[in-house]
mmCIF file of C-alpha atoms in Angstrom:
data_model
loop_
_atom_site.group_PDB
_atom_site.id
_atom_site.type_symbol
_atom_site.label_atom_id
_atom_site.label_comp_id
_atom_site.label_asym_id
_atom_site.label_seq_id
_atom_site.Cartn_x
_atom_site.Cartn_y
_atom_site.Cartn_z
ATOM 1 C CA UNK M 663 61.930 -100.535 139.963
ATOM 2 C CA UNK M 664 59.126 -99.814 142.462
ATOM 3 C CA UNK M 665 59.683 -96.089 141.978
ATOM 4 C CA UNK M 666 59.268 -96.525 138.174
ATOM 5 C CA UNK M 667 56.082 -98.526 138.586
ATOM 6 C CA UNK M 668 54.607 -95.887 140.839
ATOM 7 C CA UNK M 669 55.487 -93.196 138.317
ATOM 8 C CA UNK M 670 53.866 -95.140 135.481
ATOM 9 C CA UNK M 671 50.782 -95.717 137.563
ATOM 10 C CA UNK M 672 50.544 -92.007 138.329
ATOM 11 C CA UNK M 673 50.815 -91.157 134.643
ATOM 12 C CA UNK M 674 48.055 -93.645 133.798
ATOM 13 C CA UNK M 675 45.771 -92.110 136.441
ATOM 14 C CA UNK M 676 46.393 -88.584 135.107
ATOM 15 C CA UNK M 677 45.779 -89.705 131.514
ATOM 16 C CA UNK M 678 42.552 -91.465 132.473
ATOM 17 C CA UNK M 679 41.358 -88.404 134.375
ATOM 18 C CA UNK M 680 42.084 -86.120 131.434
ATOM 19 C CA UNK M 681 40.342 -88.515 129.030
ATOM 20 C CA UNK M 682 37.277 -88.713 131.286
ATOM 21 C CA UNK M 683 37.032 -84.932 131.579
ATOM 22 C CA UNK M 684 37.320 -84.506 127.818
ATOM 23 C CA UNK M 685 34.596 -87.081 127.286
ATOM 24 C CA UNK M 686 32.276 -85.296 129.730
ATOM 25 C CA UNK M 687 32.874 -81.966 128.005
ATOM 26 C CA UNK M 688 32.177 -83.526 124.636
ATOM 27 C CA UNK M 689 28.909 -85.090 125.864
ATOM 28 C CA UNK M 690 27.651 -81.838 127.447
ATOM 29 C CA UNK M 691 28.199 -79.842 124.246
ATOM 30 C CA UNK M 692 26.024 -82.145 121.998
ATOM 31 C CA UNK M 693 23.291 -80.046 120.235
ATOM 32 C CA UNK M 694 19.781 -80.130 121.733
ATOM 33 C CA UNK M 695 16.929 -81.513 119.576
ATOM 34 C CA UNK M 696 15.670 -78.619 117.372
ATOM 35 C CA UNK M 697 11.981 -77.784 117.755
ATOM 36 C CA UNK M 698 10.013 -78.155 114.524
ATOM 37 C CA UNK M 699 8.523 -75.382 112.383
ATOM 38 C CA UNK M 700 4.739 -75.551 111.988
ATOM 39 C CA UNK M 701 2.990 -74.546 108.726
ATOM 40 C CA UNK M 702 -0.569 -74.603 107.402
ATOM 41 C CA UNK M 703 -1.377 -74.912 103.680
ATOM 42 C CA UNK M 704 -3.999 -72.971 101.708
ATOM 43 C CA UNK M 705 -7.072 -74.723 100.309
ATOM 44 C CA UNK M 706 -9.036 -73.850 97.164
ATOM 45 C CA UNK M 707 -11.950 -75.937 95.931
ATOM 46 C CA UNK M 708 -15.489 -75.773 94.541
ATOM 47 C CA UNK M 709 -18.232 -75.004 97.023
ATOM 48 C CA UNK M 710 -20.632 -77.731 95.891
ATOM 49 C CA UNK M 711 -24.367 -77.442 95.281
ATOM 50 C CA UNK M 712 -25.911 -78.788 98.466
ATOM 51 C CA UNK M 713 -25.216 -79.820 102.071
ATOM 52 C CA UNK M 714 -21.671 -79.131 103.194
ATOM 53 C CA UNK M 715 -18.219 -79.486 101.692
ATOM 54 C CA UNK M 716 -15.176 -80.170 103.858
ATOM 55 C CA UNK M 717 -12.166 -77.947 103.344
ATOM 56 C CA UNK M 718 -9.188 -79.942 104.668
ATOM 57 C CA UNK M 719 -6.280 -77.742 105.721
ATOM 58 C CA UNK M 720 -2.989 -79.668 106.073
ATOM 59 C CA UNK M 721 -0.782 -78.660 109.016
ATOM 60 C CA UNK M 722 2.804 -79.979 108.915
ATOM 61 C CA UNK M 723 6.021 -80.053 110.957
ATOM 62 C CA UNK M 724 9.231 -79.569 109.023
ATOM 63 C CA UNK M 725 10.763 -82.580 110.816
ATOM 64 C CA UNK M 726 9.837 -85.283 113.302
ATOM 65 C CA UNK M 727 10.122 -84.497 117.016
ATOM 66 C CA UNK M 728 10.456 -86.734 120.057
ATOM 67 C CA UNK M 729 7.848 -84.855 122.119
ATOM 68 C CA UNK M 730 4.174 -84.019 121.644
ATOM 69 C CA UNK M 731 3.728 -80.783 119.642
ATOM 70 C CA UNK M 732 0.455 -78.850 119.986
ATOM 71 C CA UNK M 733 -0.921 -75.730 118.310
ATOM 72 C CA UNK M 734 -4.224 -73.885 118.472
ATOM 73 C CA UNK M 735 -6.243 -72.663 115.509
ATOM 74 C CA UNK M 736 -9.261 -70.450 114.815
ATOM 75 C CA UNK M 737 -11.229 -69.408 111.738
ATOM 76 C CA UNK M 738 -11.881 -65.820 110.638
ATOM 77 C CA UNK M 739 -14.152 -64.226 108.062
ATOM 78 C CA UNK M 740 -12.938 -62.789 104.787
ATOM 79 C CA UNK M 741 -15.514 -62.247 102.061
ATOM 80 C CA UNK M 742 -16.954 -65.583 103.231
ATOM 81 C CA UNK M 743 -19.167 -65.144 106.284
ATOM 82 C CA UNK M 744 -19.397 -67.292 109.366
ATOM 83 C CA UNK M 745 -22.562 -69.487 109.521
ATOM 84 C CA UNK M 746 -23.737 -68.270 106.110
ATOM 85 C CA UNK M 747 -20.697 -69.662 104.249
ATOM 86 C CA UNK M 748 -18.688 -71.772 106.714
ATOM 87 C CA UNK M 749 -18.799 -73.180 110.247
ATOM 88 C CA UNK M 750 -16.537 -71.311 112.650
ATOM 89 C CA UNK M 751 -14.050 -73.358 114.687
ATOM 90 C CA UNK M 752 -11.551 -72.758 117.512
ATOM 91 C CA UNK M 753 -9.622 -75.825 118.688
ATOM 92 C CA UNK M 754 -6.181 -77.340 119.355
ATOM 93 C CA UNK M 755 -4.431 -80.121 117.454
ATOM 94 C CA UNK M 756 -1.575 -82.294 118.779
ATOM 95 C CA UNK M 757 1.187 -84.141 116.942
ATOM 96 C CA UNK M 758 2.274 -87.341 118.669
ATOM 97 C CA UNK M 759 6.050 -88.010 118.818
ATOM 98 C CA UNK M 760 7.456 -88.448 115.298
ATOM 99 C CA UNK M 761 4.124 -87.461 113.675
ATOM 100 C CA UNK M 762 4.557 -84.682 111.065
ATOM 101 C CA UNK M 763 1.134 -84.076 109.467
ATOM 102 C CA UNK M 764 -2.383 -83.304 110.726
ATOM 103 C CA UNK M 765 -5.612 -82.154 109.055
ATOM 104 C CA UNK M 766 -8.027 -79.412 110.107
ATOM 105 C CA UNK M 767 -11.471 -79.941 108.528
ATOM 106 C CA UNK M 768 -13.718 -76.881 108.134
ATOM 107 C CA UNK M 769 -17.311 -77.303 106.949
ATOM 108 C CA UNK M 770 -18.352 -75.008 104.094
ATOM 109 C CA UNK M 771 -22.028 -74.455 103.347
ATOM 110 C CA UNK M 772 -22.819 -75.595 99.794
ATOM 111 C CA UNK M 773 -25.716 -74.100 97.808
ATOM 112 C CA UNK M 774 -26.780 -73.491 94.210
ATOM 113 C CA UNK M 775 -26.530 -69.681 94.292
ATOM 114 C CA UNK M 776 -24.273 -67.744 91.915
ATOM 115 C CA UNK M 777 -21.660 -65.885 93.946
ATOM 116 C CA UNK M 778 -18.128 -64.667 93.761
ATOM 117 C CA UNK M 779 -15.137 -66.708 94.918
ATOM 118 C CA UNK M 780 -15.226 -66.096 98.666
ATOM 119 C CA UNK M 781 -12.470 -66.647 101.208
ATOM 120 C CA UNK M 782 -11.864 -67.200 104.901
ATOM 121 C CA UNK M 783 -8.758 -67.955 106.969
ATOM 122 C CA UNK M 784 -7.533 -70.480 109.532
ATOM 123 C CA UNK M 785 -4.907 -68.968 111.852
ATOM 124 C CA UNK M 786 -2.482 -70.958 114.036
ATOM 125 C CA UNK M 787 -1.542 -69.765 117.532
ATOM 126 C CA UNK M 788 -0.105 -70.781 120.926
ATOM 127 C CA UNK M 789 2.326 -73.476 119.832
ATOM 128 C CA UNK M 790 3.916 -75.843 122.373
ATOM 129 C CA UNK M 791 7.218 -77.600 121.472
ATOM 130 C CA UNK M 792 7.134 -75.977 118.061
ATOM 131 C CA UNK M 793 7.503 -72.618 116.282
ATOM 132 C CA UNK M 794 4.828 -71.279 113.926
ATOM 133 C CA UNK M 795 6.387 -70.673 110.506
ATOM 134 C CA UNK M 796 3.411 -70.200 108.119
ATOM 135 C CA UNK M 797 0.556 -69.448 110.453
ATOM 136 C CA UNK M 798 -2.341 -68.482 108.170
ATOM 137 C CA UNK M 799 -4.116 -70.755 105.721
ATOM 138 C CA UNK M 800 -6.570 -69.207 103.268
ATOM 139 C CA UNK M 801 -9.636 -71.132 102.179
ATOM 140 C CA UNK M 802 -10.982 -70.045 98.783
ATOM 141 C CA UNK M 803 -14.550 -71.137 98.088
ATOM 142 C CA UNK M 804 -14.832 -71.336 94.308
ATOM 143 C CA UNK M 805 -18.248 -70.550 92.854
ATOM 144 C CA UNK M 806 -19.666 -73.417 90.808
ATOM 145 C CA UNK M 807 -23.294 -72.226 90.616
ATOM 146 C CA UNK M 808 -25.334 -70.367 87.998
ATOM 147 C CA UNK M 809 -28.536 -69.184 89.705
ATOM 148 C CA UNK M 810 -28.794 -65.587 90.971
ATOM 149 C CA UNK M 811 -30.825 -65.344 94.165
ATOM 150 C CA UNK M 812 -33.769 -62.937 93.840
ATOM 151 C CA UNK M 813 -37.539 -62.833 94.142
ATOM 152 C CA UNK M 814 -40.090 -60.899 92.107
ATOM 153 C CA UNK M 815 -41.250 -58.753 95.036
ATOM 154 C CA UNK M 816 -41.556 -54.998 94.629
ATOM 155 C CA UNK M 817 -43.541 -52.416 92.703
ATOM 156 C CA UNK M 818 -45.080 -53.336 89.350
ATOM 157 C CA UNK M 819 -46.387 -50.790 86.851
ATOM 158 C CA UNK M 820 -49.836 -50.933 85.235
ATOM 159 C CA UNK M 821 -49.940 -52.338 81.715
ATOM 160 C CA UNK M 822 -51.850 -49.377 80.273
ATOM 161 C CA UNK M 823 -52.226 -45.618 80.755
ATOM 162 C CA UNK M 824 -55.055 -43.283 79.671
ATOM 163 C CA UNK M 825 -54.183 -41.620 76.369
ATOM 164 C CA UNK M 826 -51.263 -43.983 75.629
ATOM 165 C CA UNK M 827 -50.854 -47.216 73.689
ATOM 166 C CA UNK M 828 -47.978 -49.669 74.007
ATOM 167 C CA UNK M 829 -45.562 -48.853 71.176
ATOM 168 C CA UNK M 830 -42.691 -51.234 72.017
ATOM 169 C CA UNK M 831 -41.597 -53.507 74.838
ATOM 170 C CA UNK M 832 -38.985 -56.056 75.794
ATOM 171 C CA UNK M 833 -40.204 -58.410 78.543
ATOM 172 C CA UNK M 834 -36.896 -60.347 78.590
ATOM 173 C CA UNK M 835 -38.695 -63.688 78.613
ATOM 174 C CA UNK M 836 -36.271 -65.374 76.210
ATOM 175 C CA UNK M 837 -32.910 -67.015 76.718
ATOM 176 C CA UNK M 838 -30.795 -64.567 74.711
ATOM 177 C CA UNK M 839 -30.728 -60.892 73.800
ATOM 178 C CA UNK M 840 -33.138 -59.852 71.039
ATOM 179 C CA UNK M 841 -30.581 -58.591 68.546
ATOM 180 C CA UNK M 842 -33.317 -57.326 66.230
ATOM 181 C CA UNK M 843 -33.779 -54.497 68.723
ATOM 182 C CA UNK M 844 -30.523 -54.450 70.698
ATOM 183 C CA UNK M 845 -26.790 -54.383 70.058
ATOM 184 C CA UNK M 846 -23.875 -54.893 72.421
ATOM 185 C CA UNK M 847 -21.326 -52.118 72.795
ATOM 186 C CA UNK M 848 -18.162 -53.901 73.888
ATOM 187 C CA UNK M 849 -14.764 -52.737 75.060
ATOM 188 C CA UNK M 850 -13.542 -49.848 77.183
ATOM 189 C CA UNK M 851 -14.139 -46.955 74.796
ATOM 190 C CA UNK M 852 -10.589 -46.940 73.450
ATOM 191 C CA UNK M 853 -9.070 -45.538 71.396
ATOM 192 C CA UNK M 854 -11.505 -42.676 70.869
ATOM 193 C CA UNK M 855 -13.113 -42.454 74.308
ATOM 194 C CA UNK M 856 -11.027 -44.502 76.742
ATOM 195 C CA UNK M 857 -12.791 -45.127 80.036
ATOM 196 C CA UNK M 858 -15.892 -43.797 78.192
ATOM 197 C CA UNK M 859 -14.873 -40.275 79.214
ATOM 198 C CA UNK M 860 -15.275 -40.952 82.947
ATOM 199 C CA UNK M 861 -12.166 -42.994 83.858
ATOM 200 C CA UNK M 862 -14.299 -46.111 84.268
ATOM 201 C CA UNK M 863 -12.600 -49.426 85.047
ATOM 202 C CA UNK M 864 -14.851 -51.965 83.308
ATOM 203 C CA UNK M 865 -14.476 -53.764 80.000
ATOM 204 C CA UNK M 866 -17.858 -54.508 78.396
ATOM 205 C CA UNK M 867 -18.432 -57.926 76.844
ATOM 206 C CA UNK M 868 -21.305 -59.905 75.336
ATOM 207 C CA UNK M 869 -20.256 -63.119 77.099
ATOM 208 C CA UNK M 870 -22.874 -65.125 79.031
ATOM 209 C CA UNK M 871 -20.740 -64.475 82.107
ATOM 210 C CA UNK M 872 -21.757 -60.801 81.869
ATOM 211 C CA UNK M 873 -25.274 -60.906 80.389
ATOM 212 C CA UNK M 874 -27.703 -63.790 80.759
ATOM 213 C CA UNK M 875 -31.368 -64.606 81.352
ATOM 214 C CA UNK M 876 -33.082 -66.254 84.315
ATOM 215 C CA UNK M 877 -36.729 -66.571 85.379
ATOM 216 C CA UNK M 878 -38.001 -64.050 82.825
ATOM 217 C CA UNK M 879 -35.365 -61.450 83.678
ATOM 218 C CA UNK M 880 -32.284 -60.088 81.926
ATOM 219 C CA UNK M 881 -29.263 -59.911 84.227
ATOM 220 C CA UNK M 882 -26.104 -57.885 83.739
ATOM 221 C CA UNK M 883 -23.264 -59.066 85.953
ATOM 222 C CA UNK M 884 -20.285 -56.922 86.950
ATOM 223 C CA UNK M 885 -17.333 -59.196 87.705
ATOM 224 C CA UNK M 886 -13.869 -58.688 89.151
ATOM 225 C CA UNK M 887 -11.520 -60.275 86.609
ATOM 226 C CA UNK M 888 -8.652 -59.296 84.352
ATOM 227 C CA UNK M 889 -10.271 -60.048 81.016
ATOM 228 C CA UNK M 890 -8.859 -57.543 78.513
ATOM 229 C CA UNK M 891 -7.004 -54.276 78.037
ATOM 230 C CA UNK M 892 -5.699 -54.331 81.593
ATOM 231 C CA UNK M 893 -9.153 -53.590 82.965
ATOM 232 C CA UNK M 894 -9.840 -55.267 86.336
ATOM 233 C CA UNK M 895 -13.625 -55.598 85.871
ATOM 234 C CA UNK M 896 -16.082 -56.781 83.222
ATOM 235 C CA UNK M 897 -19.739 -55.948 82.632
ATOM 236 C CA UNK M 898 -22.193 -55.455 79.742
ATOM 237 C CA UNK M 899 -23.687 -52.542 77.842
ATOM 238 C CA UNK M 900 -26.571 -52.788 75.355
ATOM 239 C CA UNK M 901 -28.299 -50.168 73.191
ATOM 240 C CA UNK M 902 -31.001 -49.800 70.528
ATOM 241 C CA UNK M 903 -29.045 -47.368 68.317
ATOM 242 C CA UNK M 904 -30.060 -47.710 64.671
ATOM 243 C CA UNK M 905 -32.674 -50.344 65.538
ATOM 244 C CA UNK M 906 -35.256 -48.760 67.828
ATOM 245 C CA UNK M 907 -35.516 -45.003 68.271
ATOM 246 C CA UNK M 908 -38.080 -43.029 70.213
ATOM 247 C CA UNK M 909 -39.456 -39.508 70.411
ATOM 248 C CA UNK M 910 -41.849 -38.729 73.250
ATOM 249 C CA UNK M 911 -43.899 -41.155 75.309
ATOM 250 C CA UNK M 912 -43.798 -42.842 78.691
ATOM 251 C CA UNK M 913 -40.950 -45.281 79.362
ATOM 252 C CA UNK M 914 -41.240 -47.770 82.266
ATOM 253 C CA UNK M 915 -38.241 -49.872 83.322
ATOM 254 C CA UNK M 916 -38.750 -52.399 86.129
ATOM 255 C CA UNK M 917 -35.472 -53.389 87.733
ATOM 256 C CA UNK M 918 -33.659 -54.464 90.872
ATOM 257 C CA UNK M 919 -30.461 -52.459 91.262
ATOM 258 C CA UNK M 920 -27.008 -53.539 92.483
ATOM 259 C CA UNK M 921 -25.112 -51.952 95.373
ATOM 260 C CA UNK M 922 -21.578 -51.223 96.522
ATOM 261 C CA UNK M 923 -18.925 -48.539 96.246
ATOM 262 C CA UNK M 924 -17.906 -47.966 92.621
ATOM 263 C CA UNK M 925 -20.957 -49.668 91.075
ATOM 264 C CA UNK M 926 -22.809 -47.453 88.571
ATOM 265 C CA UNK M 927 -25.944 -48.798 86.813
ATOM 266 C CA UNK M 928 -27.780 -46.584 84.321
ATOM 267 C CA UNK M 929 -30.785 -46.433 81.985
ATOM 268 C CA UNK M 930 -30.254 -43.559 79.582
ATOM 269 C CA UNK M 931 -30.768 -42.177 76.076
ATOM 270 C CA UNK M 932 -28.644 -40.521 73.403
ATOM 271 C CA UNK M 933 -29.702 -38.852 70.136
ATOM 272 C CA UNK M 934 -29.927 -41.052 67.060
ATOM 273 C CA UNK M 935 -28.539 -38.241 64.903
ATOM 274 C CA UNK M 936 -26.573 -35.428 66.456
ATOM 275 C CA UNK M 937 -28.766 -32.751 64.925
ATOM 276 C CA UNK M 938 -27.122 -29.987 66.958
ATOM 277 C CA UNK M 939 -23.572 -31.330 67.028
ATOM 278 C CA UNK M 940 -21.559 -33.718 69.194
ATOM 279 C CA UNK M 941 -22.076 -34.344 72.899
ATOM 280 C CA UNK M 942 -23.443 -32.529 74.822
ATOM 281 C CA UNK M 943 -24.971 -30.214 72.198
ATOM 282 C CA UNK M 944 -27.534 -32.775 71.009
ATOM 283 C CA UNK M 945 -28.404 -33.879 74.532
ATOM 284 C CA UNK M 946 -28.320 -36.852 76.869
ATOM 285 C CA UNK M 947 -31.373 -38.021 78.815
ATOM 286 C CA UNK M 948 -30.567 -40.065 81.935
ATOM 287 C CA UNK M 949 -33.683 -41.963 82.996
ATOM 288 C CA UNK M 950 -31.982 -43.490 86.028
ATOM 289 C CA UNK M 951 -28.470 -43.495 87.447
ATOM 290 C CA UNK M 952 -27.353 -44.793 90.817
ATOM 291 C CA UNK M 953 -23.946 -44.694 92.483
ATOM 292 C CA UNK M 954 -23.535 -47.767 94.621
ATOM 293 C CA UNK M 955 -22.393 -46.129 97.851
ATOM 294 C CA UNK M 956 -25.761 -44.304 97.873
ATOM 295 C CA UNK M 957 -27.939 -47.401 97.404
ATOM 296 C CA UNK M 958 -31.200 -45.694 98.413
ATOM 297 C CA UNK M 959 -30.911 -42.761 95.963
ATOM 298 C CA UNK M 960 -31.282 -42.508 92.190
ATOM 299 C CA UNK M 961 -30.780 -39.590 89.811
ATOM 300 C CA UNK M 962 -32.509 -38.366 86.668
ATOM 301 C CA UNK M 963 -30.622 -35.803 84.582
ATOM 302 C CA UNK M 964 -30.563 -33.852 81.318
ATOM 303 C CA UNK M 965 -27.166 -33.036 79.802
ATOM 304 C CA UNK M 966 -26.919 -30.270 77.202
ATOM 305 C CA UNK M 967 -25.084 -27.042 76.382
ATOM 306 C CA UNK M 968 -22.325 -25.875 74.055
ATOM 307 C CA UNK M 969 -19.604 -28.084 75.583
ATOM 308 C CA UNK M 970 -16.994 -29.287 76.087
ATOM 309 C CA UNK M 971 -18.513 -30.167 79.496
ATOM 310 C CA UNK M 972 -22.258 -30.409 79.941
ATOM 311 C CA UNK M 973 -24.815 -28.144 81.529
ATOM 312 C CA UNK M 974 -27.184 -30.196 83.676
ATOM 313 C CA UNK M 975 -30.730 -30.120 84.950
ATOM 314 C CA UNK M 976 -32.133 -32.940 87.018
ATOM 315 C CA UNK M 977 -33.281 -34.282 90.329
ATOM 316 C CA UNK M 978 -32.913 -37.236 92.655
ATOM 317 C CA UNK M 979 -35.121 -39.522 94.690
ATOM 318 C CA UNK M 980 -34.357 -41.268 97.992
ATOM 319 C CA UNK M 981 -36.419 -44.181 99.221
ATOM 320 C CA UNK M 982 -38.217 -43.567 102.531
ATOM 321 C CA UNK M 983 -36.873 -46.907 103.776
ATOM 322 C CA UNK M 984 -34.617 -49.671 102.469
ATOM 323 C CA UNK M 985 -32.413 -49.600 99.381
ATOM 324 C CA UNK M 986 -32.959 -50.239 95.671
ATOM 325 C CA UNK M 987 -31.249 -53.624 96.013
ATOM 326 C CA UNK M 988 -33.989 -54.919 98.319
ATOM 327 C CA UNK M 989 -36.670 -55.387 95.669
ATOM 328 C CA UNK M 990 -37.873 -54.317 92.227
ATOM 329 C CA UNK M 991 -38.846 -50.718 91.454
ATOM 330 C CA UNK M 992 -40.149 -49.032 88.296
ATOM 331 C CA UNK M 993 -38.099 -46.144 86.895
ATOM 332 C CA UNK M 994 -40.017 -43.965 84.428
ATOM 333 C CA UNK M 995 -39.989 -40.828 82.354
ATOM 334 C CA UNK M 996 -42.938 -39.015 80.816
ATOM 335 C CA UNK M 997 -41.418 -37.331 77.791
ATOM 336 C CA UNK M 998 -43.478 -34.708 75.977
ATOM 337 C CA UNK M 999 -42.809 -31.805 73.667
ATOM 338 C CA UNK M 1000 -40.637 -29.368 75.643
ATOM 339 C CA UNK M 1001 -41.154 -31.228 78.954
ATOM 340 C CA UNK M 1002 -39.740 -34.279 80.759
ATOM 341 C CA UNK M 1003 -40.870 -35.769 84.087
ATOM 342 C CA UNK M 1004 -39.069 -38.462 86.122
ATOM 343 C CA UNK M 1005 -40.966 -40.961 88.257
ATOM 344 C CA UNK M 1006 -40.166 -43.730 90.761
ATOM 345 C CA UNK M 1007 -42.937 -46.297 91.306
ATOM 346 C CA UNK M 1008 -45.428 -43.971 89.651
ATOM 347 C CA UNK M 1009 -44.542 -40.917 91.755
ATOM 348 C CA UNK M 1010 -43.166 -37.809 89.992
ATOM 349 C CA UNK M 1011 -40.003 -36.520 91.659
ATOM 350 C CA UNK M 1012 -38.582 -34.113 89.055
ATOM 351 C CA UNK M 1013 -39.836 -32.049 86.102
ATOM 352 C CA UNK M 1014 -37.925 -29.873 83.634
ATOM 353 C CA UNK M 1015 -39.069 -27.884 80.610
ATOM 354 C CA UNK M 1016 -37.521 -26.041 77.685
ATOM 355 C CA UNK M 1017 -38.299 -22.756 79.436
ATOM 356 C CA UNK M 1018 -35.417 -23.425 81.839
ATOM 357 C CA UNK M 1019 -32.822 -23.600 79.070
ATOM 358 C CA UNK M 1020 -32.457 -19.871 78.514
ATOM 359 C CA UNK M 1021 -30.007 -19.189 75.683
ATOM 360 C CA UNK M 1022 -29.079 -22.894 75.451
ATOM 361 C CA UNK M 1023 -30.459 -25.031 72.665
ATOM 362 C CA UNK M 1024 -33.217 -27.498 73.762
ATOM 363 C CA UNK M 1025 -32.298 -30.784 72.020
ATOM 364 C CA UNK M 1026 -34.893 -33.148 73.518
ATOM 365 C CA UNK M 1027 -37.565 -32.955 70.806
ATOM 366 C CA UNK M 1028 -35.582 -35.335 68.569
ATOM 367 C CA UNK M 1029 -35.225 -39.128 68.141
ATOM 368 C CA UNK M 1030 -33.269 -40.870 70.905
ATOM 369 C CA UNK M 1031 -32.195 -44.495 71.481
ATOM 370 C CA UNK M 1032 -32.052 -46.501 74.722
ATOM 371 C CA UNK M 1033 -28.922 -47.643 76.594
ATOM 372 C CA UNK M 1034 -28.657 -50.046 79.546
ATOM 373 C CA UNK M 1035 -25.322 -50.630 81.262
ATOM 374 C CA UNK M 1036 -23.554 -51.149 84.563
ATOM 375 C CA UNK M 1037 -20.240 -49.325 84.847
ATOM 376 C CA UNK M 1038 -17.596 -49.986 87.484
ATOM 377 C CA UNK M 1039 -15.524 -47.124 88.850
ATOM 378 C CA UNK M 1040 -15.252 -43.659 87.387
ATOM 379 C CA UNK M 1041 -15.128 -40.009 88.306
ATOM 380 C CA UNK M 1042 -18.574 -39.855 89.869
ATOM 381 C CA UNK M 1043 -18.997 -43.098 91.861
ATOM 382 C CA UNK M 1044 -15.303 -43.544 92.633
ATOM 383 C CA UNK M 1045 -13.637 -46.931 92.452
ATOM 384 C CA UNK M 1046 -14.630 -50.117 94.305
ATOM 385 C CA UNK M 1047 -12.985 -50.588 97.699
ATOM 386 C CA UNK M 1048 -12.655 -53.366 100.256
ATOM 387 C CA UNK M 1049 -16.356 -53.085 101.126
ATOM 388 C CA UNK M 1050 -17.534 -53.742 97.548
ATOM 389 C CA UNK M 1051 -18.767 -57.295 97.075
ATOM 390 C CA UNK M 1052 -18.541 -58.686 93.566
ATOM 391 C CA UNK M 1053 -20.181 -59.926 91.468
ATOM 392 C CA UNK M 1054 -23.062 -57.453 91.433
ATOM 393 C CA UNK M 1055 -26.223 -57.823 89.356
ATOM 394 C CA UNK M 1056 -28.481 -55.392 87.539
ATOM 395 C CA UNK M 1057 -31.725 -57.331 87.039
ATOM 396 C CA UNK M 1058 -34.291 -56.082 84.490
ATOM 397 C CA UNK M 1059 -37.848 -57.393 84.320
ATOM 398 C CA UNK M 1060 -39.072 -55.298 81.383
ATOM 399 C CA UNK M 1061 -38.808 -52.075 79.396
ATOM 400 C CA UNK M 1062 -42.097 -50.695 78.030
ATOM 401 C CA UNK M 1063 -42.580 -47.654 75.833
ATOM 402 C CA UNK M 1064 -46.045 -46.086 75.561
ATOM 403 C CA UNK M 1065 -46.875 -43.354 73.057
#
């Protein structure tokens, strides 16, 4: 009997030992608390018209955690610039145990200036007790303003010239385009002349987003937007065809030019009736062209010849300092029988005469009409790149024709 009791006791001890060991193994294999994933959300909102606007970026953990979680953050410029558009910040935020949401507030400078939608980023880094999952939040500052920032500084032409009288002018002092003298030419040239023959990327419209008036100036705005026909940019083009035609005289155009790779403003003329045949046989007179990656240089050119491409004569002018976007300048031609001169701020920089045409027909003693436009992209200027800020503005003060 004693021997049996001892045996039973031994079996109980062994069973208890085995049970205890199994329990210990089970406890030691319990999963550790998973560290949370940290994400930051994007923010998009209107800039506002004065003072500052807070852009609140929400930072979240994907689940609660029993320990303090910390993560650093810093801002970085995109098209929005530090100080000018937003207040830079570099700090650390901490989540207390079981807290899952925090806010990072970035101050954005609010003004009343017409701009594009600009962006900046907030980047997370150096996480403790957490893993960064979505580490970059983009802040998009939506433009909600209408006023283009410019002053009237720059060269101004005289209002009279010896031997000339003012034959026609548009001072752009109204609130809409004078359609008695001007027409819009909308679209992208398709189907007959897609890309207007130069592989341009803009779609011309007559919307107030692309052509409007402010402070006695007419403004053409080139915008980055998918508006129509798969074109990624919009702008405006106006002309006097069939309404106002000119032959000879002095033409003064006071304007402040845009800038940027792929931006192509122009003041030019085409024949009212193609007396010598289609382009280029009847001529093209370019009063001013500028390609935006050369913002200190403009070109004046004659296109002519038997075609299909054009023969060209012309010249260019480079400012001694600054660029044409800094202030207003006056772009002129003196157009006489068998002779054309180009001027910048009253200074002649190029002259061509019929004597230089040789066997080619000289088509520039006929009636021509005016064209004003701002193209985007194309064979000559190339396409916009990451350095091109949009919108861009071509600002005209007046066009005056003396004869």
